[in-house]
């Protein structure tokens, strides 16, 4: 193999030049109108009365919630429904349908010749106009796309950029958001420059001492002999290669990295590749590409391996909304999600069921989270009347191409998914399409395997659909794993979507029992984690497969966080408008289930968690079962100091294998306390839950005390209603009000109640389960932010956040 050796001694100064060869700026400030306005693309159009908005923006998140929005009279075939019924809240009951226009202006710098616009995603069907002329369009709202607008740009004056987005009813199975919900970038370069997404980095680990990094660079022009310098920075590496472009404007290099620091969820080591393009000795472009060195493989012998070590995915599926801030993407909100998941021991996410945003992938790279990057929920057969099937024929290649081009360098992405529960699994035609798409993905990226989530397992096996995939993925149907394993040549099966257990944070229903599609008059689900849907299951059903079948390579639980829309099992119940599937609720507060997953997934820190709460006024002398989710093998429960006995995990009984429970506990106010024992029978930890008194004051917990003065960063502050001794009042529903002063603004609030119609963006909300989360955003000015939370009859609380 040909490669250049490290030139460690390379002087840094030699490649630094005074002039910046390209600029990249986010276009943040826009004017917005929530209607279809004739002539809005024209340069002479007067938008002075339009609203000022900052992109990323979601025009629908301010609500109000309404039952009438996108009522869908449908039978959800995937859920086994045969007859159509009226589904309310299926897409979140927020006003996302309609047209929105965005307008802004920008100037270009005389020193550059090329102008590019990069859209990370616009919901949906964006049409882009520059100086009155249409310069591009896309259909699928999740796809990043690049427009070279060089010929339409006015180099001497101001340029008017206008974007139209349109959402139609019955186009989604969840809340899709609305408008320019991901960043827009303006890139200026010289004429001869690196193409957008024109650097491809792959790595091959040869031994612990060395890896080979292969770099392909594609230039805007088909020009031979252009010097392309690639330099790797990071870890102990500082190595460089210099090659010349071929006549098609591409250049290839292979660079050896000594003692590579490998990327993994536990060690998210990143490198930077600096690509410098030179002509006639003059630097004309430079691009920095972050990348990681890691290997992935799937095999019958070793299952899934990352860097040569077998492991099973401890994954969750995520929809793209961020609860109270909607789909308007925000780095702080994404970081918070990933950190909460990592604390649970989760090591992978599936971007269900669509193309992720670059910001999310950057965060997965840097924090250490593997990713199954998915693409579609539909091909040619509709799940929704106006879904992606309308575009599949003309757009599927373009969408998949951009998915790969945009995201190929993220080490976090360990596989692509070409679809979720595609109904065509059941037809021979479907298998052919699958083969075509798998081949396309292989051609675009030979380094990653391709999967899809199959739910019609018998049909997918019979038609050869599942066999065409590199990684056979099963959604639910734990009883079909063996069949799929036997039928597939692969020798392993992935749980591409699992569980779909439902629960509402802090809500417990009696008697405690297992149930499918169970509903209650209050629109909530029980947090004893025994309720699922008729196609899904409680977590233990997956745990036993993962533990007992060496050939099952992990799972992606539906879902990590609750999301807007799909309020199953309350699809027909108003006002349910968000999901119950989350391990964490829509506010990002952990449900009890968080600790069940944590007890097996987080192998670094012990878990000891008790449920339910112990404030059951009026239920004195009733039976209230007590459950304990713990990483310890054994525990003893005490009610008001009296032992209820020791319980040990018991592998012979699924319901005792992973959780401990005392089913006959009689409620008496006071406390429940659990003492955990290690494998040697030694008492090592304890946890106590006390009966709360009356709501007395508000307690605030903040996830950070310092924000950047960038007008973007968010702080998430949990407000809890507590009694005079500081115990959470677990049934408190006090109305709380928020006021924010100083260098920030109130951005949103959420209590995790799937049936709440209080809007997220008003500074007041009722507590749910005694809690809610307030989101505050920094301004661009340094100083202090002060948040005060008040509630009638409660002592208020304040928190100060520094903005610097
Ligand atoms: C699956 C589907 C998901 C979600 C889930 C709810 O079948 O892939 O998108 O609808 O069911 O359980």
PDB file of N, CA and C and ligand atoms in Angstrom, residues 173 353 420-421 475-476 497 500 535 558 566 581, ligand 1:
ATOM      1  N   UNK A 173     -46.401  10.827  10.074  1.00  0.00           N
ATOM      2  CA  UNK A 173     -46.944  10.028  11.186  1.00  0.00           C
ATOM      3  C   UNK A 173     -46.566  10.618  12.534  1.00  0.00           C
ATOM      4  N   UNK A 353     -37.340   8.625  11.607  1.00  0.00           N
ATOM      5  CA  UNK A 353     -37.024   7.687  10.528  1.00  0.00           C
ATOM      6  C   UNK A 353     -36.480   8.503   9.373  1.00  0.00           C
ATOM      7  N   UNK A 420     -37.708   2.327   7.238  1.00  0.00           N
ATOM      8  CA  UNK A 420     -38.370   1.777   8.412  1.00  0.00           C
ATOM      9  C   UNK A 420     -39.681   1.128   8.024  1.00  0.00           C
ATOM     10  N   UNK A 421     -39.836  -0.124   8.392  1.00  0.00           N
ATOM     11  CA  UNK A 421     -41.105  -0.837   8.199  1.00  0.00           C
ATOM     12  C   UNK A 421     -41.723  -0.517   6.844  1.00  0.00           C
ATOM     13  N   UNK A 475     -37.983  -5.121  13.744  1.00  0.00           N
ATOM     14  CA  UNK A 475     -38.715  -4.226  14.625  1.00  0.00           C
ATOM     15  C   UNK A 475     -39.695  -5.065  15.452  1.00  0.00           C
ATOM     16  N   UNK A 476     -39.503  -5.057  16.778  1.00  0.00           N
ATOM     17  CA  UNK A 476     -40.370  -5.829  17.686  1.00  0.00           C
ATOM     18  C   UNK A 476     -40.326  -7.320  17.324  1.00  0.00           C
ATOM     19  N   UNK A 497     -35.628  -1.929  16.151  1.00  0.00           N
ATOM     20  CA  UNK A 497     -36.592  -1.140  16.939  1.00  0.00           C
ATOM     21  C   UNK A 497     -37.214  -2.086  17.948  1.00  0.00           C
ATOM     22  N   UNK A 500     -41.181  -0.311  22.713  1.00  0.00           N
ATOM     23  CA  UNK A 500     -42.424   0.466  22.656  1.00  0.00           C
ATOM     24  C   UNK A 500     -43.269   0.196  23.899  1.00  0.00           C
ATOM     25  N   UNK A 535     -48.370  -4.813  19.301  1.00  0.00           N
ATOM     26  CA  UNK A 535     -47.247  -5.264  18.467  1.00  0.00           C
ATOM     27  C   UNK A 535     -45.917  -5.183  19.231  1.00  0.00           C
ATOM     28  N   UNK A 558     -37.538   1.912  21.215  1.00  0.00           N
ATOM     29  CA  UNK A 558     -38.497   2.958  20.844  1.00  0.00           C
ATOM     30  C   UNK A 558     -39.084   3.517  22.117  1.00  0.00           C
ATOM     31  N   UNK A 566     -48.013  11.095  17.516  1.00  0.00           N
ATOM     32  CA  UNK A 566     -48.168   9.658  17.775  1.00  0.00           C
ATOM     33  C   UNK A 566     -48.454   9.302  19.240  1.00  0.00           C
ATOM     34  N   UNK A 581     -43.986   6.727  24.641  1.00  0.00           N
ATOM     35  CA  UNK A 581     -42.976   5.677  24.475  1.00  0.00           C
ATOM     36  C   UNK A 581     -41.634   6.015  25.135  1.00  0.00           C
TER      37      UNK A 581
HETATM   38  C1  LIG B   1     -43.209   1.211  14.920  1.00  0.00           C
HETATM   39  C2  LIG B   1     -42.795   2.353  14.000  1.00  0.00           C
HETATM   40  C3  LIG B   1     -42.479   3.605  14.785  1.00  0.00           C
HETATM   41  C4  LIG B   1     -43.547   3.861  15.793  1.00  0.00           C
HETATM   42  C5  LIG B   1     -43.668   2.669  16.700  1.00  0.00           C
HETATM   43  C6  LIG B   1     -44.644   2.828  17.836  1.00  0.00           C
HETATM   44  O1  LIG B   1     -43.867   0.205  14.254  1.00  0.00           O
HETATM   45  O2  LIG B   1     -41.666   1.992  13.281  1.00  0.00           O
HETATM   46  O3  LIG B   1     -42.360   4.693  13.925  1.00  0.00           O
HETATM   47  O4  LIG B   1     -44.737   4.089  15.125  1.00  0.00           O
HETATM   48  O5  LIG B   1     -44.084   1.574  15.917  1.00  0.00           O
HETATM   49  O6  LIG B   1     -44.723   1.660  18.582  1.00  0.00           O
END
